[in-house]
Every structure is written in C-alpha cells, then in structure tokens.
Amino acid sequence: MSHTFYNKMWGEAQQALCHLLQQEMPDVPPKPEKDRMAAAQLLSTLYIRYLQIFRSLELAYDQMTHPQKRRVVRLVLDGVMGRILELKNELVELEISEFHYFDDILQDLKMGPECLEIPIPKYFIKEKLKVLKERERILSEILQRTGTQESETAKAVKQMSLDEAVRVIQVSERARQGRLRAKFMTEIYLEEKRERLAKLHGEKALDPEVAAPLIQKVWQGYIQRKRTKQHRETEMIFLGMMPPPNFSKVSMAEVLARKTESLRCQLQEQHEAEYQHSLAHIKDSIRETESLDMKETLQDQIRQWFIECRHATGKFPDFPDEDDGGSNVIFAQKTPEQVAAELAAKEEAKEKKKKEKGKKEKEKKSGKKGKNKSKGKKGNEEEEEEGWKMSASTFLPDITSANQTYQGVWQNREEAWNLHQSHDPELIKEEKRKEVEEEVRVQVDELMRQELLNLKLSVDREKSKKKKSKKGGKKKKKGKKSGKRKKKEKDLTPNRTIDSLYEELVTEGLLIKPKPVQLSDYLGEYSYLGTTLRQADIEPMPSLSDVKQLLVLYGILPLGCESVHEKAPSMKTLLLAGPSGVGKKMLVNAICNETGANLFNLSPANIAGKYPGKSGLQMMLHMVLKVARQLQPSVIWIDDAEKTFYKKVPKTEKQLDPKRLKKDLPKLLKSLKSEDRILVVGTSQRPFEADIKSFCKVYKKIILIPRPDYASRLVLWKQLITVRADSASASVNISALAKITDGFTPAHIVQAVENVLNDRRVGQLSRKPLTAAEFLNSLCRQEPVYKEEEEAFKGWYAKTPLGRKRSKAKSSGEEDTGKDKGKGKKKGAKKGKKK
C-alpha cells in the first residue's frame, strides 16, 4: 500500500471520530435515559464505532513513515483505546454481565462478527524489541548457567519403577520380534504368488481380444471415479463447504505485502533518526541566529511596559514572579492597570483560601461535615432514580485536543513536495522557536528584574524591601501533611542491583520464561445465538472468542500502554476460572508474549519450601514487586488460585502450606499504584473449593471459560487437522467430529489429533485417506467435562458479586412485570363490574 492510502485511512478515521465527539459532547447536556435497553443500545453502538476507528488508526500508525504524523496518530490511538475500555466498563455496569452480544447492531451497521475482534497494537512489541531480545538472552544464559532448563526437562520425564521399566522393555522387544516375523511371512507369501503367476503364464497366454476389454474396464472405472470425485469437489467449493485448492498456502500477494511492511519498518526507523537529528540541529541554528533579536525585542517590550505603568499608576509596577508566569503575564495583551489588578487579586485569593481552610477545620470538629455528607447521598440517590447517565470520561479531552491538532495542522496541509513522507522542517522550526523564546525569556526576566530594582531606587527612591521567604511556611505545611501520608515502603534490598535480584528470582524458579504462544493461536468462534438466547431470558455460556476479547480488554491493552493504564478503570487482578484443558495457562502466556511482560510464578506449589518463615515471605514478595516495577509490564501468575483461599486444607496438602499468601496478597495489591503496570492473574479449575468472600475480594474481575461450543469445536478440528496435514481435512467429516466431541475441551482435541496424525500416518495419507472414525479410539481414553461439572461452575459464578447483582436485578425485574400484570387484571375486573 502507498503513503497516500494510509494518509487517506487516517483522514477517514479522524472524520468518523469527529462525528462521534460531536455525539458524545453536545452543546446541551443530554437528559438521563430511563430506558435501560435504549442506554445499552447507545453504549453498544458507540463501542462498535470506536472499535472500527481503533482498527483503522492502529493500521495507519503501524505503516505510516512520517514521524510527526505518527506522533499525532499515537495520541489519538491511545485516547481511543482508553475510551473503548471506559465504554466496556459502562456496559458491564449497565448490563451486569462481562459478555455482550451485538448481533442486531452489527446487522444495522452491515458488519460481520470479525469487526468485533480487537486488534493488539504492534507497537507494544516493536518499540521495545531490542530490550526484549536482550532480556531474553540474559534469561536463557542464567537458565543455562544454573541448570534450571535441564531440571525442567527432567521434570517432564515420567519416573518409573524397575518392574515398569522391565515390562516396557519386554513389550517393545516382543513387538520388534513380531514385526520381523510378519515381514518374513509376507516375503514368503509374495514369493509363492510370483511362482503361481509364472506357472499360469507359462501354460497359457491371454488372447489380446480377451485382455483388451479387461484393461478397458479397469481404466474406464478408474477415470470415471476420478471425474466424479472432481465434480463433487468443485460443487462443494462452489457451495462454500470446502476450501479451494491451495487455500492455506501463502499467495504471492501476501509475500509482497509482508516484504513491503518490513521495508516500511526500516523506513520508519530511518525517518525517525533523521527527525531526531533535525530537532537538535534546528534548535541550535535558531538559538545562534535569532536569540539575540528575541532578547532585544523582549527587553524593549518590557521597558515599554515599565513606562506605561508609571504613566498610568504613578509608580513602577512589581515584576511578576516566575511561578506566576514571569513576563508572559505582561505579553497577554492586557493593559498595565489589568496586570496590576490581577496581581492584587491573586494575593487576595491566597488569603481567602487560608480563611476557608480554617473554617473547614472548625466544621470537622463540630460535625457539620457528616450532615452535609448525608444530604449529598440523598441527592445522589434522587439523581440515580431519574435514569442512567454516562459517567465523565478521562480520555475524551485528550482525543479532542489531538483531533484539534489534526484539524489545525494536518487536515488541509499541502504535501505534494514530501513524496517520501519524511519530517517537515517548518513545523520543527515553529516548535523549537517557542522553546528558544522561553529560554531567552527566563534570562531576560532575571535581567529586567534587576533593572526594575535599579529604576525604583534611582527614580522613585524606594528601598528594596526584602520579602520574607514563604518557603519556611510551606515546609511546615508539608511537615503537617506528612503525618497523614502513608509511610514509604522499606527497601529490604537497598544494596542490591536489579540484575542480581533478577538472577536470584530466575534461579529460584519464581521468574519464568513464557511459552512461545500468541493470542491468535487460541482458536474460537463468535457466539451467533447470544442475542436470541438473552431475548428468551436464557443466559448463554460465553464462547472462546468472547473470552479472547475480554482478555485483550482487561489484560493486554492496559498492560501494553502506560498512558491508558494510568487513566483507565483500575485493573489489578484477573481470575481465569474453568475446567482443566480450556486454555487458561495458554492465555496467561499469551498476555506476556503480546505485551512483552515478565512472568512471575507465585503458585502455591511453586513457592512451597522457598524463602521459609514470615520474614522470608516478605523478602520474596518485596523482591518480586521491586523487579516487576523496574521491568514493567509484569504479570504475576498464581496457578490453582483457589488453594490460597481454601475453606479447609486437605491433609495431603498441609505440608505445602497452600494458604501462605492469603494475608500478604491483599497487602501486595494495596501497594500497587496507577503507574505500576503489574497484573496479578490467577487460574483455577476448582474455584468452588475456596472461601468465596475472601476469594472475590482479591480477584475483582472473574472470567469464566466454558467448554467450547459446536462452532468453536468445528474451527478447532479444521485448523488442527489442516496444520498437521493440509490435504487430510478434505476426506474427514469434521461436522460429525465437532458434534460427537460435545463436552471435550480444546486440550482433548489437540491430544487426539497428535495421537492419530503422527509422522507415520501422515506419510500414508496419499494411499489411505483419513477418516473421522480414527479419532474415536483416542477420544474414548479421555474424560470429557460432564454436565454436572459445568453446572457447578455456573452455580459458583452465580455466587460471585457480579452474579449476585445480576440475579437481584433479574428478580426485581420479574417483580415489576408481575405488579404490572396484577394492575392490568384489576383494571380489567373493575371494567367488567361497571359493565
């Protein structure tokens, strides 16, 4: 794609964003919406539209080469990303559910389900690729040096007893002898067959007239079968029930597109380096050529202001302090009288603030504040009763300012000369001229303050009254406030470097290397029945695609972008609950790989026996938190999270002390600030064994991962078989496989495919096509997720804060409908009596 294409894409995205901003920030504030359905519809439409803008901006930012444009696009991109998170939070609070279905809105906007996929910005990894590679190299070196990698592989090998080892050797030896015997018997059979044929041909040769029809019969049958097969394949391709030939192979156009993308990345780096060089060079040239003229003009203007003030007020004015803006206050196009009045007003305002503080302290003592609070609460309740109103956004001002920059600078800018899309030197000059002016202004202010003092001494004969420094007072105030502030955390490792702490955590197995898995590898399909089931008052189980979207919103986007994490709704913990094999650990690894985050393993089984005692535990958590903050973003993973909050610890696990983190984990979460890009992710396959109250206090966001539905299983089977053997999927009835594997998890399906499609079977595919029946033997050995287990997860989720809130809302809604029906019956009865 050309530079023009991406510029046009950016322009269209900005235009769509401008329409949305007009809708979100009207001149007259909108009235509260009483209809919850209408409010949900409005929020859903905004969410989808922002998502489309986000997709366009992400692609434009990734492929643009103009360094100054990319900075503006980045501001808008981060703002839109944050706004999407805010809208998602609003939807959750309104619909009291983590999962939403937009079938009707997609139909109105003429979009497909693929438009709901949230792209992960590539700059999360691109902009720190060198740092990540260096960190990976250091990690692998430490693992090799300490021998941790060898121990991990040794753990994977199953240890067996002597009897089991002897039995395995006997079985393999008997199998070898059996194969040799079978091979020998086959050779004897073929030799006998050859001898019989030789005797037959020797006695009587076939007549050509008899042989020809036999050959024709075999050949015509083969040709007809081949034609029928080809006709059937073309018909299935036409109906869309089979992919066309070479569908999975990479086309030449895709290869060229990838090559162009890599070239664009190189061009981005080149233009960025040129831009950084120009910033320094242009600033130096402006400082050399224009700074003297700036200095002279500023001095002349300030002297003129001195004279005007003297004529107007009869004496020389006080020069504004640097904190108030210095000479900037003078050049704000105001008269000398206005400047003097403003300075006097500021002093009065400071005095008023002091008086107000004293009054507030008195009110606190008398207890007036409590009454005001209660009144405020009543007022808020009345407002809430009126209807739903969208909460204030922290990202809309940033989006608006970036949009104004686009409209003022880039929308109608002529760029015919800039074919290669390098930096614009005129814009740099404008920006750097302001910086040089500010530097010169500070120097001139110091000179003019001294000059003003000399003028006052010589003309007005005023003695310079030394003002008492207010710094002492400020320090005292700070001293008073310091008592209210929280105590700073003690650094338990003040004399140690981050590198040494990092190495220790790696050697102890607390900092681990994430598996090379991307979020795109987590396969799933959109739930097409979600809206229909909700309309019938049935809460649908989420699909794997819905789970993937939630993980991007709650885990990847806030961790990847610092500005988004600081302003977006706080997200410190996340719990992935579901049966074994649904891909919880895979998702944790995917979060780390997509954001370049470090992975810390604080699972009960992993920390057992490490850093014993209370002081040891504090030291371990301190080290983890210190390294995680220094090397942001970071993910702290706790596998089997329910064990930390056991109702009753089983006897077999008492030695491991699984509840070791129960008291310290909430303290660790409290110490996390908004600027700390650290996410605590728990995974649990038996969450109902934990004390739900303390469990949900720690894990505020809970994502329930169910067993895959039919659509997701169909995608899984098709993709996994195609990856192992491209031509094998054509002969397999994948729909039947997806139907019979209801209740099986993705891990079961992966294991079945690996067991059946081994190297030997893949080699036989040309002679012996693959059938669905071959997978049954492997599936029968595995235990699926039964209905009772799924119901147990549903029951547990209904007891979580969000589940209880939803059930309350549902019961209150049913009561309201019941009352309405009762009123209708009474009215009907009264009408009947009147008749």
PDB file of N, CA and C in Angstrom, residues 733-794:
ATOM      1  N   ASN A 733     -15.071 -36.026   7.873  1.00  0.00           N
ATOM      2  CA  ASN A 733     -16.347 -35.382   8.183  1.00  0.00           C
ATOM      3  C   ASN A 733     -16.175 -34.591   9.493  1.00  0.00           C
ATOM      4  N   ILE A 734     -15.726 -33.333   9.347  1.00  0.00           N
ATOM      5  CA  ILE A 734     -15.397 -32.504  10.517  1.00  0.00           C
ATOM      6  C   ILE A 734     -16.644 -32.133  11.302  1.00  0.00           C
ATOM      7  N   SER A 735     -17.756 -31.973  10.609  1.00  0.00           N
ATOM      8  CA  SER A 735     -19.016 -31.630  11.291  1.00  0.00           C
ATOM      9  C   SER A 735     -19.425 -32.729  12.270  1.00  0.00           C
ATOM     10  N   ALA A 736     -19.246 -33.994  11.847  1.00  0.00           N
ATOM     11  CA  ALA A 736     -19.578 -35.124  12.727  1.00  0.00           C
ATOM     12  C   ALA A 736     -18.641 -35.168  13.938  1.00  0.00           C
ATOM     13  N   LEU A 737     -17.352 -34.884  13.701  1.00  0.00           N
ATOM     14  CA  LEU A 737     -16.382 -34.858  14.800  1.00  0.00           C
ATOM     15  C   LEU A 737     -16.741 -33.770  15.815  1.00  0.00           C
ATOM     16  N   ALA A 738     -17.123 -32.585  15.306  1.00  0.00           N
ATOM     17  CA  ALA A 738     -17.498 -31.480  16.196  1.00  0.00           C
ATOM     18  C   ALA A 738     -18.744 -31.831  17.004  1.00  0.00           C
ATOM     19  N   LYS A 739     -19.634 -32.594  16.398  1.00  0.00           N
ATOM     20  CA  LYS A 739     -20.891 -32.965  17.077  1.00  0.00           C
ATOM     21  C   LYS A 739     -20.643 -33.971  18.197  1.00  0.00           C
ATOM     22  N   ILE A 740     -19.815 -34.985  17.928  1.00  0.00           N
ATOM     23  CA  ILE A 740     -19.619 -36.054  18.925  1.00  0.00           C
ATOM     24  C   ILE A 740     -18.668 -35.638  20.045  1.00  0.00           C
ATOM     25  N   THR A 741     -17.898 -34.539  19.827  1.00  0.00           N
ATOM     26  CA  THR A 741     -16.957 -34.099  20.869  1.00  0.00           C
ATOM     27  C   THR A 741     -17.563 -33.024  21.766  1.00  0.00           C
ATOM     28  N   ASP A 742     -18.866 -33.010  21.883  1.00  0.00           N
ATOM     29  CA  ASP A 742     -19.521 -32.082  22.808  1.00  0.00           C
ATOM     30  C   ASP A 742     -19.119 -32.454  24.244  1.00  0.00           C
ATOM     31  N   GLY A 743     -18.544 -31.484  24.966  1.00  0.00           N
ATOM     32  CA  GLY A 743     -18.062 -31.752  26.322  1.00  0.00           C
ATOM     33  C   GLY A 743     -16.559 -31.893  26.399  1.00  0.00           C
ATOM     34  N   PHE A 744     -15.897 -32.120  25.259  1.00  0.00           N
ATOM     35  CA  PHE A 744     -14.441 -32.226  25.242  1.00  0.00           C
ATOM     36  C   PHE A 744     -13.821 -30.834  25.142  1.00  0.00           C
ATOM     37  N   THR A 745     -12.714 -30.641  25.812  1.00  0.00           N
ATOM     38  CA  THR A 745     -12.029 -29.345  25.828  1.00  0.00           C
ATOM     39  C   THR A 745     -11.039 -29.248  24.669  1.00  0.00           C
ATOM     40  N   PRO A 746     -10.516 -28.043  24.380  1.00  0.00           N
ATOM     41  CA  PRO A 746      -9.502 -27.923  23.315  1.00  0.00           C
ATOM     42  C   PRO A 746      -8.278 -28.809  23.551  1.00  0.00           C
ATOM     43  N   ALA A 747      -7.890 -29.011  24.815  1.00  0.00           N
ATOM     44  CA  ALA A 747      -6.729 -29.869  25.105  1.00  0.00           C
ATOM     45  C   ALA A 747      -6.995 -31.317  24.680  1.00  0.00           C
ATOM     46  N   HIS A 748      -8.228 -31.793  24.889  1.00  0.00           N
ATOM     47  CA  HIS A 748      -8.592 -33.160  24.460  1.00  0.00           C
ATOM     48  C   HIS A 748      -8.498 -33.291  22.943  1.00  0.00           C
ATOM     49  N   ILE A 749      -8.987 -32.287  22.229  1.00  0.00           N
ATOM     50  CA  ILE A 749      -8.983 -32.327  20.758  1.00  0.00           C
ATOM     51  C   ILE A 749      -7.551 -32.291  20.235  1.00  0.00           C
ATOM     52  N   VAL A 750      -6.715 -31.439  20.831  1.00  0.00           N
ATOM     53  CA  VAL A 750      -5.301 -31.345  20.421  1.00  0.00           C
ATOM     54  C   VAL A 750      -4.605 -32.685  20.636  1.00  0.00           C
ATOM     55  N   GLN A 751      -4.858 -33.320  21.780  1.00  0.00           N
ATOM     56  CA  GLN A 751      -4.214 -34.603  22.084  1.00  0.00           C
ATOM     57  C   GLN A 751      -4.667 -35.687  21.107  1.00  0.00           C
ATOM     58  N   ALA A 752      -5.951 -35.697  20.762  1.00  0.00           N
ATOM     59  CA  ALA A 752      -6.473 -36.695  19.820  1.00  0.00           C
ATOM     60  C   ALA A 752      -5.831 -36.532  18.443  1.00  0.00           C
ATOM     61  N   VAL A 753      -5.702 -35.280  17.998  1.00  0.00           N
ATOM     62  CA  VAL A 753      -5.092 -35.020  16.679  1.00  0.00           C
ATOM     63  C   VAL A 753      -3.624 -35.434  16.680  1.00  0.00           C
ATOM     64  N   GLU A 754      -2.899 -35.137  17.765  1.00  0.00           N
ATOM     65  CA  GLU A 754      -1.479 -35.515  17.842  1.00  0.00           C
ATOM     66  C   GLU A 754      -1.301 -37.031  17.888  1.00  0.00           C
ATOM     67  N   ASN A 755      -2.193 -37.731  18.590  1.00  0.00           N
ATOM     68  CA  ASN A 755      -2.090 -39.194  18.677  1.00  0.00           C
ATOM     69  C   ASN A 755      -2.347 -39.872  17.338  1.00  0.00           C
ATOM     70  N   VAL A 756      -3.337 -39.370  16.597  1.00  0.00           N
ATOM     71  CA  VAL A 756      -3.734 -40.017  15.338  1.00  0.00           C
ATOM     72  C   VAL A 756      -2.811 -39.598  14.198  1.00  0.00           C
ATOM     73  N   LEU A 757      -2.620 -38.295  14.038  1.00  0.00           N
ATOM     74  CA  LEU A 757      -1.832 -37.803  12.901  1.00  0.00           C
ATOM     75  C   LEU A 757      -0.348 -37.714  13.269  1.00  0.00           C
ATOM     76  N   ASN A 758       0.255 -38.869  13.555  1.00  0.00           N
ATOM     77  CA  ASN A 758       1.701 -38.909  13.760  1.00  0.00           C
ATOM     78  C   ASN A 758       2.408 -38.960  12.403  1.00  0.00           C
ATOM     79  N   ASP A 759       3.720 -38.956  12.426  1.00  0.00           N
ATOM     80  CA  ASP A 759       4.504 -38.902  11.172  1.00  0.00           C
ATOM     81  C   ASP A 759       4.210 -40.091  10.268  1.00  0.00           C
ATOM     82  N   ARG A 760       4.033 -41.261  10.859  1.00  0.00           N
ATOM     83  CA  ARG A 760       3.769 -42.482  10.070  1.00  0.00           C
ATOM     84  C   ARG A 760       2.435 -42.384   9.348  1.00  0.00           C
ATOM     85  N   ARG A 761       1.395 -41.855  10.086  1.00  0.00           N
ATOM     86  CA  ARG A 761       0.053 -41.761   9.482  1.00  0.00           C
ATOM     87  C   ARG A 761      -0.005 -40.671   8.418  1.00  0.00           C
ATOM     88  N   VAL A 762       0.729 -39.592   8.624  1.00  0.00           N
ATOM     89  CA  VAL A 762       0.769 -38.512   7.617  1.00  0.00           C
ATOM     90  C   VAL A 762       1.396 -39.028   6.324  1.00  0.00           C
ATOM     91  N   GLY A 763       2.402 -39.908   6.432  1.00  0.00           N
ATOM     92  CA  GLY A 763       3.023 -40.492   5.244  1.00  0.00           C
ATOM     93  C   GLY A 763       2.105 -41.417   4.470  1.00  0.00           C
ATOM     94  N   GLN A 764       1.094 -41.989   5.135  1.00  0.00           N
ATOM     95  CA  GLN A 764       0.166 -42.924   4.474  1.00  0.00           C
ATOM     96  C   GLN A 764      -1.056 -42.237   3.858  1.00  0.00           C
ATOM     97  N   LEU A 765      -1.191 -40.917   4.033  1.00  0.00           N
ATOM     98  CA  LEU A 765      -2.416 -40.225   3.608  1.00  0.00           C
ATOM     99  C   LEU A 765      -2.665 -40.314   2.099  1.00  0.00           C
ATOM    100  N   SER A 766      -1.611 -40.360   1.308  1.00  0.00           N
ATOM    101  CA  SER A 766      -1.793 -40.434  -0.155  1.00  0.00           C
ATOM    102  C   SER A 766      -2.418 -41.763  -0.575  1.00  0.00           C
ATOM    103  N   ARG A 767      -2.124 -42.833   0.188  1.00  0.00           N
ATOM    104  CA  ARG A 767      -2.672 -44.151  -0.138  1.00  0.00           C
ATOM    105  C   ARG A 767      -3.931 -44.473   0.657  1.00  0.00           C
ATOM    106  N   LYS A 768      -3.991 -43.957   1.903  1.00  0.00           N
ATOM    107  CA  LYS A 768      -5.095 -44.286   2.795  1.00  0.00           C
ATOM    108  C   LYS A 768      -5.660 -42.980   3.379  1.00  0.00           C
ATOM    109  N   PRO A 769      -6.767 -42.447   2.805  1.00  0.00           N
ATOM    110  CA  PRO A 769      -7.318 -41.164   3.286  1.00  0.00           C
ATOM    111  C   PRO A 769      -7.764 -41.246   4.750  1.00  0.00           C
ATOM    112  N   LEU A 770      -7.682 -40.109   5.428  1.00  0.00           N
ATOM    113  CA  LEU A 770      -8.047 -40.019   6.844  1.00  0.00           C
ATOM    114  C   LEU A 770      -9.567 -40.045   7.004  1.00  0.00           C
ATOM    115  N   THR A 771     -10.038 -40.733   8.045  1.00  0.00           N
ATOM    116  CA  THR A 771     -11.484 -40.790   8.331  1.00  0.00           C
ATOM    117  C   THR A 771     -11.737 -40.331   9.771  1.00  0.00           C
ATOM    118  N   ALA A 772     -12.969 -39.912  10.040  1.00  0.00           N
ATOM    119  CA  ALA A 772     -13.340 -39.417  11.376  1.00  0.00           C
ATOM    120  C   ALA A 772     -13.279 -40.527  12.420  1.00  0.00           C
ATOM    121  N   ALA A 773     -13.525 -41.782  11.994  1.00  0.00           N
ATOM    122  CA  ALA A 773     -13.568 -42.911  12.942  1.00  0.00           C
ATOM    123  C   ALA A 773     -12.215 -43.163  13.613  1.00  0.00           C
ATOM    124  N   GLU A 774     -11.136 -42.739  12.961  1.00  0.00           N
ATOM    125  CA  GLU A 774      -9.802 -42.978  13.519  1.00  0.00           C
ATOM    126  C   GLU A 774      -9.567 -42.204  14.823  1.00  0.00           C
ATOM    127  N   PHE A 775     -10.295 -41.095  15.027  1.00  0.00           N
ATOM    128  CA  PHE A 775     -10.098 -40.272  16.225  1.00  0.00           C
ATOM    129  C   PHE A 775     -10.869 -40.809  17.431  1.00  0.00           C
ATOM    130  N   LEU A 776     -11.815 -41.716  17.190  1.00  0.00           N
ATOM    131  CA  LEU A 776     -12.680 -42.180  18.276  1.00  0.00           C
ATOM    132  C   LEU A 776     -11.914 -42.928  19.357  1.00  0.00           C
ATOM    133  N   ASN A 777     -10.958 -43.747  18.925  1.00  0.00           N
ATOM    134  CA  ASN A 777     -10.192 -44.547  19.894  1.00  0.00           C
ATOM    135  C   ASN A 777      -9.447 -43.660  20.888  1.00  0.00           C
ATOM    136  N   SER A 778      -8.841 -42.568  20.368  1.00  0.00           N
ATOM    137  CA  SER A 778      -8.099 -41.642  21.235  1.00  0.00           C
ATOM    138  C   SER A 778      -9.048 -40.848  22.134  1.00  0.00           C
ATOM    139  N   LEU A 779     -10.211 -40.469  21.602  1.00  0.00           N
ATOM    140  CA  LEU A 779     -11.177 -39.687  22.391  1.00  0.00           C
ATOM    141  C   LEU A 779     -11.785 -40.506  23.519  1.00  0.00           C
ATOM    142  N   CYS A 780     -11.958 -41.811  23.275  1.00  0.00           N
ATOM    143  CA  CYS A 780     -12.570 -42.683  24.291  1.00  0.00           C
ATOM    144  C   CYS A 780     -11.699 -42.816  25.540  1.00  0.00           C
ATOM    145  N   ARG A 781     -10.401 -42.640  25.382  1.00  0.00           N
ATOM    146  CA  ARG A 781      -9.489 -42.768  26.523  1.00  0.00           C
ATOM    147  C   ARG A 781      -9.506 -41.523  27.416  1.00  0.00           C
ATOM    148  N   GLN A 782     -10.112 -40.440  26.937  1.00  0.00           N
ATOM    149  CA  GLN A 782     -10.104 -39.178  27.684  1.00  0.00           C
ATOM    150  C   GLN A 782     -11.465 -38.926  28.326  1.00  0.00           C
ATOM    151  N   GLU A 783     -11.425 -38.208  29.441  1.00  0.00           N
ATOM    152  CA  GLU A 783     -12.647 -37.940  30.198  1.00  0.00           C
ATOM    153  C   GLU A 783     -13.142 -36.533  29.883  1.00  0.00           C
ATOM    154  N   PRO A 784     -14.359 -36.390  29.349  1.00  0.00           N
ATOM    155  CA  PRO A 784     -14.863 -35.058  28.986  1.00  0.00           C
ATOM    156  C   PRO A 784     -15.361 -34.284  30.213  1.00  0.00           C
ATOM    157  N   VAL A 785     -15.763 -33.037  29.981  1.00  0.00           N
ATOM    158  CA  VAL A 785     -16.383 -32.218  31.027  1.00  0.00           C
ATOM    159  C   VAL A 785     -17.879 -32.540  31.028  1.00  0.00           C
ATOM    160  N   TYR A 786     -18.353 -33.141  32.127  1.00  0.00           N
ATOM    161  CA  TYR A 786     -19.758 -33.552  32.184  1.00  0.00           C
ATOM    162  C   TYR A 786     -20.653 -32.376  32.572  1.00  0.00           C
ATOM    163  N   LYS A 787     -21.935 -32.566  32.387  1.00  0.00           N
ATOM    164  CA  LYS A 787     -22.921 -31.516  32.641  1.00  0.00           C
ATOM    165  C   LYS A 787     -22.901 -31.080  34.117  1.00  0.00           C
ATOM    166  N   GLU A 788     -22.663 -32.030  35.006  1.00  0.00           N
ATOM    167  CA  GLU A 788     -22.656 -31.717  36.448  1.00  0.00           C
ATOM    168  C   GLU A 788     -21.529 -30.732  36.791  1.00  0.00           C
ATOM    169  N   GLU A 789     -20.354 -30.941  36.177  1.00  0.00           N
ATOM    170  CA  GLU A 789     -19.226 -30.032  36.439  1.00  0.00           C
ATOM    171  C   GLU A 789     -19.508 -28.633  35.893  1.00  0.00           C
ATOM    172  N   GLU A 790     -20.112 -28.589  34.724  1.00  0.00           N
ATOM    173  CA  GLU A 790     -20.467 -27.288  34.131  1.00  0.00           C
ATOM    174  C   GLU A 790     -21.497 -26.557  34.991  1.00  0.00           C
ATOM    175  N   GLU A 791     -22.460 -27.291  35.508  1.00  0.00           N
ATOM    176  CA  GLU A 791     -23.472 -26.686  36.387  1.00  0.00           C
ATOM    177  C   GLU A 791     -22.843 -26.195  37.690  1.00  0.00           C
ATOM    178  N   ALA A 792     -21.838 -26.921  38.172  1.00  0.00           N
ATOM    179  CA  ALA A 792     -21.132 -26.496  39.393  1.00  0.00           C
ATOM    180  C   ALA A 792     -20.425 -25.158  39.163  1.00  0.00           C
ATOM    181  N   PHE A 793     -19.807 -24.987  38.001  1.00  0.00           N
ATOM    182  CA  PHE A 793     -19.166 -23.714  37.660  1.00  0.00           C
ATOM    183  C   PHE A 793     -20.194 -22.589  37.544  1.00  0.00           C
ATOM    184  N   LYS A 794     -21.335 -22.890  36.910  1.00  0.00           N
ATOM    185  CA  LYS A 794     -22.402 -21.881  36.772  1.00  0.00           C
ATOM    186  C   LYS A 794     -22.925 -21.462  38.143  1.00  0.00           C
TER     187      LYS A 794
END
